[in-house]
Tab-separated table of C-alpha atoms and ligand atoms in Angstrom:
chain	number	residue	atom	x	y	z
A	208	UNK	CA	98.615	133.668	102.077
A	209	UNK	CA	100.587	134.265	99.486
A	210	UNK	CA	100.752	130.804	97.270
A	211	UNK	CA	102.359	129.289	94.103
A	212	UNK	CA	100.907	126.957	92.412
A	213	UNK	CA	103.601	124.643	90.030
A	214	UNK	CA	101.514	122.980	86.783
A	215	UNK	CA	98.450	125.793	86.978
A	216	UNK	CA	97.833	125.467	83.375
A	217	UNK	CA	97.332	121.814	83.911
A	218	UNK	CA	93.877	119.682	84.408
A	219	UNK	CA	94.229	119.566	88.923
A	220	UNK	CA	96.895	122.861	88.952
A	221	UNK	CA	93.940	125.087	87.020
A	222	UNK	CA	90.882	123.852	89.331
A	223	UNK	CA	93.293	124.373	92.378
A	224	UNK	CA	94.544	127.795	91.573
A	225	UNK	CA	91.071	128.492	90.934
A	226	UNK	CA	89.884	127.319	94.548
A	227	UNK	CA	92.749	128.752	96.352
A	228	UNK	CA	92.125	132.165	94.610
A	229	UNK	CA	87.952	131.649	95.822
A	230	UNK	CA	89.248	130.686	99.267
A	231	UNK	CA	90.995	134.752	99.618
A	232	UNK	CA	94.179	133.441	98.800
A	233	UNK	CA	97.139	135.764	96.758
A	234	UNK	CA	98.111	133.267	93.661
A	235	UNK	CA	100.569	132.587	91.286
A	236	UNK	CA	100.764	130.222	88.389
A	237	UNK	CA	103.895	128.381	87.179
A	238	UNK	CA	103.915	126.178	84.538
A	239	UNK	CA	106.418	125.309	81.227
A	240	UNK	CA	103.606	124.159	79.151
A	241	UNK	CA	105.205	121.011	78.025
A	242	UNK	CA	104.028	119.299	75.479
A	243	UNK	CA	102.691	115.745	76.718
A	244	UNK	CA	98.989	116.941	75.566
A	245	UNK	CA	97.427	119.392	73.727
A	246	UNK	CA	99.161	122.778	74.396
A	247	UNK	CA	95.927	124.587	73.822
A	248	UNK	CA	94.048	122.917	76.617
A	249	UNK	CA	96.662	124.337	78.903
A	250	UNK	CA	96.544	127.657	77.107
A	251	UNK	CA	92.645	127.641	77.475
A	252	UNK	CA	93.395	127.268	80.982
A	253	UNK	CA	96.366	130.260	81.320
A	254	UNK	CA	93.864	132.396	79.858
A	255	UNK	CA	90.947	131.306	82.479
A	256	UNK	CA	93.319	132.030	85.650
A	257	UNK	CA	94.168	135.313	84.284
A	258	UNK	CA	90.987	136.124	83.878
A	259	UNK	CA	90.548	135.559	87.768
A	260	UNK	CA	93.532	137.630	88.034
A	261	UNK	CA	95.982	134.697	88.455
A	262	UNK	CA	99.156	135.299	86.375
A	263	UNK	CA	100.703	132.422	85.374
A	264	UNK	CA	104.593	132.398	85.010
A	265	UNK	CA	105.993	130.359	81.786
A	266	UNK	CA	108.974	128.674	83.524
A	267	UNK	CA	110.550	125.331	83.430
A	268	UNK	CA	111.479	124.041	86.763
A	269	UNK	CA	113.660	121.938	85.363
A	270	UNK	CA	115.866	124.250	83.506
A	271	UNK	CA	114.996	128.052	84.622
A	272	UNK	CA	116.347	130.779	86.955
A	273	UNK	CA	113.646	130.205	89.743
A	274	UNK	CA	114.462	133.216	92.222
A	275	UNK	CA	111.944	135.498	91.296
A	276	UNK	CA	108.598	133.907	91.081
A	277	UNK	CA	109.579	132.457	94.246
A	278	UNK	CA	110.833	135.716	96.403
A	279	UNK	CA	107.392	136.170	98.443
A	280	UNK	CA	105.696	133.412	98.642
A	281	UNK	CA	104.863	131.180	101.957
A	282	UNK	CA	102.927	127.993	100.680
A	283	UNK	CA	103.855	126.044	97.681
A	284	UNK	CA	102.039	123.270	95.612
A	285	UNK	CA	104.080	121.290	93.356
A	286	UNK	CA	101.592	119.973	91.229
A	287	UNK	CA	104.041	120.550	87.717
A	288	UNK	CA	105.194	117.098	86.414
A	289	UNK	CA	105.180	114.037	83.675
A	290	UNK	CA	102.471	111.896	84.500
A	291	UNK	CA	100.942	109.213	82.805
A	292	UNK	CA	101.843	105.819	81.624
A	293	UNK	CA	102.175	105.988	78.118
A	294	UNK	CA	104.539	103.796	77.023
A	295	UNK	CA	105.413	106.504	74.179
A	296	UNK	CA	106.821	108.825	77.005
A	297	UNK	CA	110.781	109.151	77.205
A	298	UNK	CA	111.604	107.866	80.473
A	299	UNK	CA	113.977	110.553	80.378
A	300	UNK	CA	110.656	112.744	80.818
A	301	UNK	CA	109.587	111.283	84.045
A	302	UNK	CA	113.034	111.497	85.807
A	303	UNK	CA	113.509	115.419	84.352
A	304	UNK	CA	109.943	117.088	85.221
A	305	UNK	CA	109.279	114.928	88.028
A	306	UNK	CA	112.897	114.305	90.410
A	307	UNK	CA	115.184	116.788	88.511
A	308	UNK	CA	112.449	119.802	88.155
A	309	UNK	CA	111.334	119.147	92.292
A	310	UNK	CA	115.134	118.543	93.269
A	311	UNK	CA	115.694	122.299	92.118
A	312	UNK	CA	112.530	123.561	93.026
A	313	UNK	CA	113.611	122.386	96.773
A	314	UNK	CA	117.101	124.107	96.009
A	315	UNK	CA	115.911	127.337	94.925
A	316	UNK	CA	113.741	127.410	98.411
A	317	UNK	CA	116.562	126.718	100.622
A	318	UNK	CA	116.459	129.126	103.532
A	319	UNK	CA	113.486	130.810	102.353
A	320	UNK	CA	112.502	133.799	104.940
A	321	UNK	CA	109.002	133.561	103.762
A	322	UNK	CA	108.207	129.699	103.028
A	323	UNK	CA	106.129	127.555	105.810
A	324	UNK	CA	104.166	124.761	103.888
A	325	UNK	CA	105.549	123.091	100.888
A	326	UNK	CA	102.437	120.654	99.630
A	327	UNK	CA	103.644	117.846	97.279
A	328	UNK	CA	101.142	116.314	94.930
A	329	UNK	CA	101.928	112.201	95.003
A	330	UNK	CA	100.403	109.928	93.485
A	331	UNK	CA	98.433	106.599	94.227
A	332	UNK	CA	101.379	104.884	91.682
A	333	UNK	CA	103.791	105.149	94.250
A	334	UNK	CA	102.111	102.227	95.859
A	335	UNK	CA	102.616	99.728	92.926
A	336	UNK	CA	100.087	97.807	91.245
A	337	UNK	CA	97.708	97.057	94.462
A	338	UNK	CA	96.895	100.662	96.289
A	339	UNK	CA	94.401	99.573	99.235
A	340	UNK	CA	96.167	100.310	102.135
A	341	UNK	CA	96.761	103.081	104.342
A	342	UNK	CA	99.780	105.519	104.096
A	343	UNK	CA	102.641	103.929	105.859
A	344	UNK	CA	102.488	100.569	104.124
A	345	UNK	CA	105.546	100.227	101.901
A	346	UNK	CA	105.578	101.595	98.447
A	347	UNK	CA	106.730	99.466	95.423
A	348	UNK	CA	105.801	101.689	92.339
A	349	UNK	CA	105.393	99.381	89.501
A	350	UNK	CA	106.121	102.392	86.533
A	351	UNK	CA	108.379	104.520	85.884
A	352	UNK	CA	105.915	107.086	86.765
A	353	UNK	CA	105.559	105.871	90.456
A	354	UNK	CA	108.865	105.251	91.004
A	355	UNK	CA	110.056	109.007	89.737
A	356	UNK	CA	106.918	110.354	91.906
A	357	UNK	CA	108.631	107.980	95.401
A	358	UNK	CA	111.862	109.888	94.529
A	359	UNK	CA	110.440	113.385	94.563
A	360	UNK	CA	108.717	112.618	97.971
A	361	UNK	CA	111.835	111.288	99.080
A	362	UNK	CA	113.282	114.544	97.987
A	363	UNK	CA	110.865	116.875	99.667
A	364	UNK	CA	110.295	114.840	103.006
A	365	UNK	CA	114.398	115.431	103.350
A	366	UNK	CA	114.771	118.818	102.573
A	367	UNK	CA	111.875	119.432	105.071
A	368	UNK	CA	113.890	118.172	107.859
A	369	UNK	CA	116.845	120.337	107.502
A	370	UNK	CA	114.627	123.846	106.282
A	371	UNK	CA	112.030	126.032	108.583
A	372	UNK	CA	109.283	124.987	107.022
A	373	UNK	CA	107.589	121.921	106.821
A	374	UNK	CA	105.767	119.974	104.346
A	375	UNK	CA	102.739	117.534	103.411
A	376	UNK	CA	102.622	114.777	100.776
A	377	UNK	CA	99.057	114.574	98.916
A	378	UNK	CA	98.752	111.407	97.046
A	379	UNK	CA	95.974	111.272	94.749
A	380	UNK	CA	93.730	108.631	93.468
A	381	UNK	CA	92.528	108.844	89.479
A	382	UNK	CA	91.070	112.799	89.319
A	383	UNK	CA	88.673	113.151	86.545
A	384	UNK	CA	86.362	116.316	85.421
A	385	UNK	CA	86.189	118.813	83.301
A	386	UNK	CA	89.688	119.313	82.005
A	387	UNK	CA	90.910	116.416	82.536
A	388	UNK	CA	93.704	115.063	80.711
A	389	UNK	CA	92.773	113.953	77.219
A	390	UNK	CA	94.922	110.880	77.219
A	391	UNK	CA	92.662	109.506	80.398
A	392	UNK	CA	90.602	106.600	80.409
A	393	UNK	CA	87.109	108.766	80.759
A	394	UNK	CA	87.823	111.506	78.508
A	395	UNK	CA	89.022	108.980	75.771
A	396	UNK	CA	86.216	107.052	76.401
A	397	UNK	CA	83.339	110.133	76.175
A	398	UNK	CA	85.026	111.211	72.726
A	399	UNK	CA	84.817	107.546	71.547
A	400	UNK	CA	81.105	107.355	72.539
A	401	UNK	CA	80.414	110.789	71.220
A	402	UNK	CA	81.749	109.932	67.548
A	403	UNK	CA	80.676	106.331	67.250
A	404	UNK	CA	84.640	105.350	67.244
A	405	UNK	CA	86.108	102.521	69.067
A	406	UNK	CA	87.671	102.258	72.242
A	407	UNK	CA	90.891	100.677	72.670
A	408	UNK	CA	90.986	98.654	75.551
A	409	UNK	CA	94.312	97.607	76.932
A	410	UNK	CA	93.856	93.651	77.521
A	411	UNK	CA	92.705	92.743	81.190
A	412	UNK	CA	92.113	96.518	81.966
A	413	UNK	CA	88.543	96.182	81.964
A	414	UNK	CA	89.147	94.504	85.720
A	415	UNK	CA	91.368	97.215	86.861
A	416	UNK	CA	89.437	98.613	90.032
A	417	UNK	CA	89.889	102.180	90.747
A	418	UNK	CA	89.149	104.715	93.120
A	419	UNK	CA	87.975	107.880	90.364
A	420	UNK	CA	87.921	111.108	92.210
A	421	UNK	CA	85.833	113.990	90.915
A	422	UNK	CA	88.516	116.831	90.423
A	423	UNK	CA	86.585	119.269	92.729
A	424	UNK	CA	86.378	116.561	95.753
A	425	UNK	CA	90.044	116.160	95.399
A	426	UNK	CA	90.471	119.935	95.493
A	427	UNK	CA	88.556	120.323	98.586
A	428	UNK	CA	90.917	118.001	100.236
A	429	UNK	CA	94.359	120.133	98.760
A	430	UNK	CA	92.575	122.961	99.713
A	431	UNK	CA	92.070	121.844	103.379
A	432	UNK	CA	95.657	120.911	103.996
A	433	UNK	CA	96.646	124.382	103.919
A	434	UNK	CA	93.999	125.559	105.852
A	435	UNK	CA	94.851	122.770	108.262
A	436	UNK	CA	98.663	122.990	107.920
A	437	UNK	CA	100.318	122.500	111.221
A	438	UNK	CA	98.185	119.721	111.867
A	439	UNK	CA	99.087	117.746	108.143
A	440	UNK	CA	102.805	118.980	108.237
A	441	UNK	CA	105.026	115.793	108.107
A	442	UNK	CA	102.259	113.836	106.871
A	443	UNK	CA	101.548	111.766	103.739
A	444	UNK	CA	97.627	111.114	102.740
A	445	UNK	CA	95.620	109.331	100.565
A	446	UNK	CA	93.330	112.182	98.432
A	447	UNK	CA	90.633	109.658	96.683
A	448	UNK	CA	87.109	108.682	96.801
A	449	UNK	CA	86.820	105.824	99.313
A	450	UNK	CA	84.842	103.288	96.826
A	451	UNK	CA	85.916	101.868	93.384
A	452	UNK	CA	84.481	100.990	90.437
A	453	UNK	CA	86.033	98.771	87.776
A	454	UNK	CA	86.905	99.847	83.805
A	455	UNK	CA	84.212	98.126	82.366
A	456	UNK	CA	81.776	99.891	85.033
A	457	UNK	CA	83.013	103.150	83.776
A	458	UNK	CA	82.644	102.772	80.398
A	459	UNK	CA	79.061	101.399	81.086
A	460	UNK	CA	78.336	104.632	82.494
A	461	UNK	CA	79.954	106.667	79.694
A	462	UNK	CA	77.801	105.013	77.606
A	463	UNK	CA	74.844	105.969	79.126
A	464	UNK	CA	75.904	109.623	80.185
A	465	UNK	CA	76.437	109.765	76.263
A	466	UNK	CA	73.228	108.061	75.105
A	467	UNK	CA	75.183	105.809	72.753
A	468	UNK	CA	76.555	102.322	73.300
A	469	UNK	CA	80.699	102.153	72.945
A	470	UNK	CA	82.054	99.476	71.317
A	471	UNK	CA	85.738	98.194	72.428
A	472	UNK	CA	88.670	97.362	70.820
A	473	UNK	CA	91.165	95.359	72.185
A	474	UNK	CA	94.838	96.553	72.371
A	475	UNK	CA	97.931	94.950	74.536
A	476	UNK	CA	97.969	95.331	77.951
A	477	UNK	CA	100.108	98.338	79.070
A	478	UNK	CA	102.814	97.673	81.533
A	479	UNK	CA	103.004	99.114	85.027
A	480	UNK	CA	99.162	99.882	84.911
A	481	UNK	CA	97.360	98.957	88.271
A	482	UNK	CA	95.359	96.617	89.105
A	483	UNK	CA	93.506	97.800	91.434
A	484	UNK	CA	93.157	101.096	93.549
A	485	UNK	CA	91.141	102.209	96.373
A	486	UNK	CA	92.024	104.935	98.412
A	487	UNK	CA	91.707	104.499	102.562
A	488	UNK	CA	91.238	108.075	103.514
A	489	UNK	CA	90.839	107.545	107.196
A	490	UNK	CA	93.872	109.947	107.352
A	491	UNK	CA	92.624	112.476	105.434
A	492	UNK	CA	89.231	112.358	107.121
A	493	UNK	CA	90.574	113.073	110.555
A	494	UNK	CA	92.708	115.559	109.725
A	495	UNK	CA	91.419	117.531	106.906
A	496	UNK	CA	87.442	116.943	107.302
A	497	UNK	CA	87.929	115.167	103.658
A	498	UNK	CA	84.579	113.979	102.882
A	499	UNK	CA	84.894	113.593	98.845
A	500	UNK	CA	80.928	113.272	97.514
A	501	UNK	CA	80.759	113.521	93.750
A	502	UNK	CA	78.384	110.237	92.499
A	503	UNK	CA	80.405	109.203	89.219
A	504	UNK	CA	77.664	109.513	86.925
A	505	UNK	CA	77.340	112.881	87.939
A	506	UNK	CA	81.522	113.909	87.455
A	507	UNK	CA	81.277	112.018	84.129
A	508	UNK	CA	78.275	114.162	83.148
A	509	UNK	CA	79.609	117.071	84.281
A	510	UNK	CA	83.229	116.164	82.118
A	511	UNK	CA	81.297	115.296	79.023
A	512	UNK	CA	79.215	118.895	79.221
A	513	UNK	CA	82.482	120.286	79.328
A	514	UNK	CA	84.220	118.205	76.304
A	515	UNK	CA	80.931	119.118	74.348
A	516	UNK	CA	81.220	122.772	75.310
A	517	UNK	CA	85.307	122.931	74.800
A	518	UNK	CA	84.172	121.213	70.724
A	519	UNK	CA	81.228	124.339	70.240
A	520	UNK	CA	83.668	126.834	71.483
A	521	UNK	CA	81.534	127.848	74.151
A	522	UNK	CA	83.509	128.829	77.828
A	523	UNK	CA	83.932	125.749	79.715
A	524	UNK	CA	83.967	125.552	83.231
B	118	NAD	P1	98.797	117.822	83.899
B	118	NAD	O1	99.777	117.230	82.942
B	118	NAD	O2	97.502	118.333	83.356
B	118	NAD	O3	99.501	118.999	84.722
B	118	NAD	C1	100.891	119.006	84.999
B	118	NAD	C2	101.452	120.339	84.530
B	118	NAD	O4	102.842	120.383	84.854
B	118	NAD	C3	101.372	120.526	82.999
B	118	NAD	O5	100.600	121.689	82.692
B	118	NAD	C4	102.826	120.672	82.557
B	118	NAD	O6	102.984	121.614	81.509
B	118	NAD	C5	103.515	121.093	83.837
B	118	NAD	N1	104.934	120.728	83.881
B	118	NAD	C6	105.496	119.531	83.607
B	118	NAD	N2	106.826	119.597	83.723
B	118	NAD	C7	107.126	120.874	84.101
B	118	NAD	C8	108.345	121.551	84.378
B	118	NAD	N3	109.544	120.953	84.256
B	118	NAD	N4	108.285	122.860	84.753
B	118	NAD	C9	107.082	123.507	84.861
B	118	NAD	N5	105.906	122.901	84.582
B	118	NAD	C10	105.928	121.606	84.203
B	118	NAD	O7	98.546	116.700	85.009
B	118	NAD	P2	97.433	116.579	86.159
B	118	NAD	O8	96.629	115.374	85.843
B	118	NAD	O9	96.788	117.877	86.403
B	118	NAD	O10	98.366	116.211	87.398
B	118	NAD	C11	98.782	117.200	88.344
B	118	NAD	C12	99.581	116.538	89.441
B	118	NAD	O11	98.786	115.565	90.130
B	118	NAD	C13	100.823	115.796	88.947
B	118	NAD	O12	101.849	115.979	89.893
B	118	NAD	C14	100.395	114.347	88.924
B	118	NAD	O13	101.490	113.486	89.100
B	118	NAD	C15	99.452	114.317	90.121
B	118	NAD	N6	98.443	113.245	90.017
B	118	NAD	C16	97.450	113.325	89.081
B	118	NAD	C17	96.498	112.313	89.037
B	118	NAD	C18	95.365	112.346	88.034
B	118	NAD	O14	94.533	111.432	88.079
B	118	NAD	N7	95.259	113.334	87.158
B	118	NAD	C19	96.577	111.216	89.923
B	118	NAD	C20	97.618	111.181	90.824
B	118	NAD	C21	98.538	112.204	90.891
């Protein structure tokens, strides 16, 4: 099929652009290459898909003529947005890349001749600070982040109704791996480690729970609800790994992935963090085959190989 992929140059959008292209799929990168992290991380990862033949399109959803890049294609995943909690992020950032840049996404696809699956990467935030339960329970986001990720599935489910094609919300559970993010708790944590710095903690966080999913188990299961589609369309489920381990766990195994103890320093605790995710994937199980595998101290090892490659200039997976 032929498929567009929104935020390819970012950590998830570059490892799913990359599977859909293995899988015999024609794709297309979009991406604005905002500037929340490191530009050249996303750069690096422009120039990785292009070397797999996947052309990435510099556009901003939010503000560009979308027509073009859009004229062929029949599957779309909307993976371009803010995310994060950092309380130094405009809020004005979450409601522009994440409602406003979807909202005319979904407008420039109306009555597309081509389109049949539009799949909508959520997030475990829209749930609020407890995310245990299975899909239909109701959401209460506790960020601004959640809340501006419940709007844009909100926005898609609607426009679904009223177009020809249909389309699947994928909520995910805390991705890590090789390219992750660098303002995420593991990646922070393996540089810390690495240089003998310390780690800021945000009070209480060390109790957070969460489910981390290793980034190619979560692609696996984005993957498999297009090759699944009719059977997903209409449906929202939980993309995470079924167990979850707490902060200070984590940071234990950091620690040894590293070799090096990490010593922690405290910081304020950050509002609208969550206390405690774990992902039920029954639905995603039964209709997608999702059977996510990675042991953490194997996706941490496999992230800090990468970090230590990405630092010697060597190409990183
Ligand atoms: P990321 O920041 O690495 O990727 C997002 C990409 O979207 C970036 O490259 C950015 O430049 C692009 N983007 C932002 N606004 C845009 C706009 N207006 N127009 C075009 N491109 C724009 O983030 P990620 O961690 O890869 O997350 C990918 C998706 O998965 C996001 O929708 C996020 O909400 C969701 N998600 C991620 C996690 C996680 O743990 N990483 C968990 C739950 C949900």
């Amino acid at each position: 099929m032929r498929v567009l992929v929104t935020g390819a140059a970012g950590f998830i959008g570059s490892h799913l652009a990359e599977a859909l292209a293995n899988a015999g799929h024609d794709v297309t990168g979009l991406d604005a290459l905002t500037g929340y992290y490191d530009r050249s991380l996303k750069r690096e990862n422009v120039g990785r898909l292009a070397a797999r033949g996947i052309e990435t399109a510099r556009l901003d959803l939010a503000a560009d003529p979308l027509g073009p890049v859009l004229s062929e294609v029949e599957a779309v995943y909307h993976l371009a947005a803010q995310p994060g909690l950092s309380p130094d992020t405009d809020r004005r950032a979450f409601v522009r890349n994440n409602v406003r840049a979807t909202e005319r996404l979904l407008d420039a696809l109306a009555g597309h001749p081509h389109l049949q699956a539009f799949l909508f990467a959520s997030s475990s935030s829209v749930y609020g600070r407890e995310a245990t339960g299975a899909e239909d329970v109701e959401l209460s986001p506790a960020s601004v982040y959640g809340r501006t990720k419940r709007r844009a599935e909100a926005a898609v489910r609607a426009r679904a109704a009223s177009e020809r094609w249909d389309s699947c919300i994928l909520r995910l559970f805390s991705v890590y791996g090789p390219r992750e993010r660098p303002d995420k708790l593991i990646p922070k944590a393996l540089r810390c480690a690495r240089r003998g710095q310390a780690f800021p903690l945000f009070e209480g966080s060390e109790h957070h729970r969460r489910s981390f999913t290793y980034v190619g188990d979560a692609v696996e299961g984005l993957v498999a609800a297009l090759d699944r589609f009719p059977r997903c369309a209409g449906q929202a489920i939980n993309i995470g790994a079924p167990s979850s381990t707490s902060t200070l766990r984590v940071l234990e195994r950091v620690a040894e992935v590293v070799g090096r103890p990490l010593c922690i320093e405290r910081r304020p605790p950050r509002p609208g963090d969550q206390q405690n995710t774990r992902a039920q994937i029954e639905t995603a199980r039964r209709l997608l085959g999702f059977a996510p595998a990675t042991p953490l101290r194997d996706g941490i090892a496999r992230e800090a190989d990468w970090l230590e490659r990405t630092r010697t200039g060597q190409a990183a997976p």
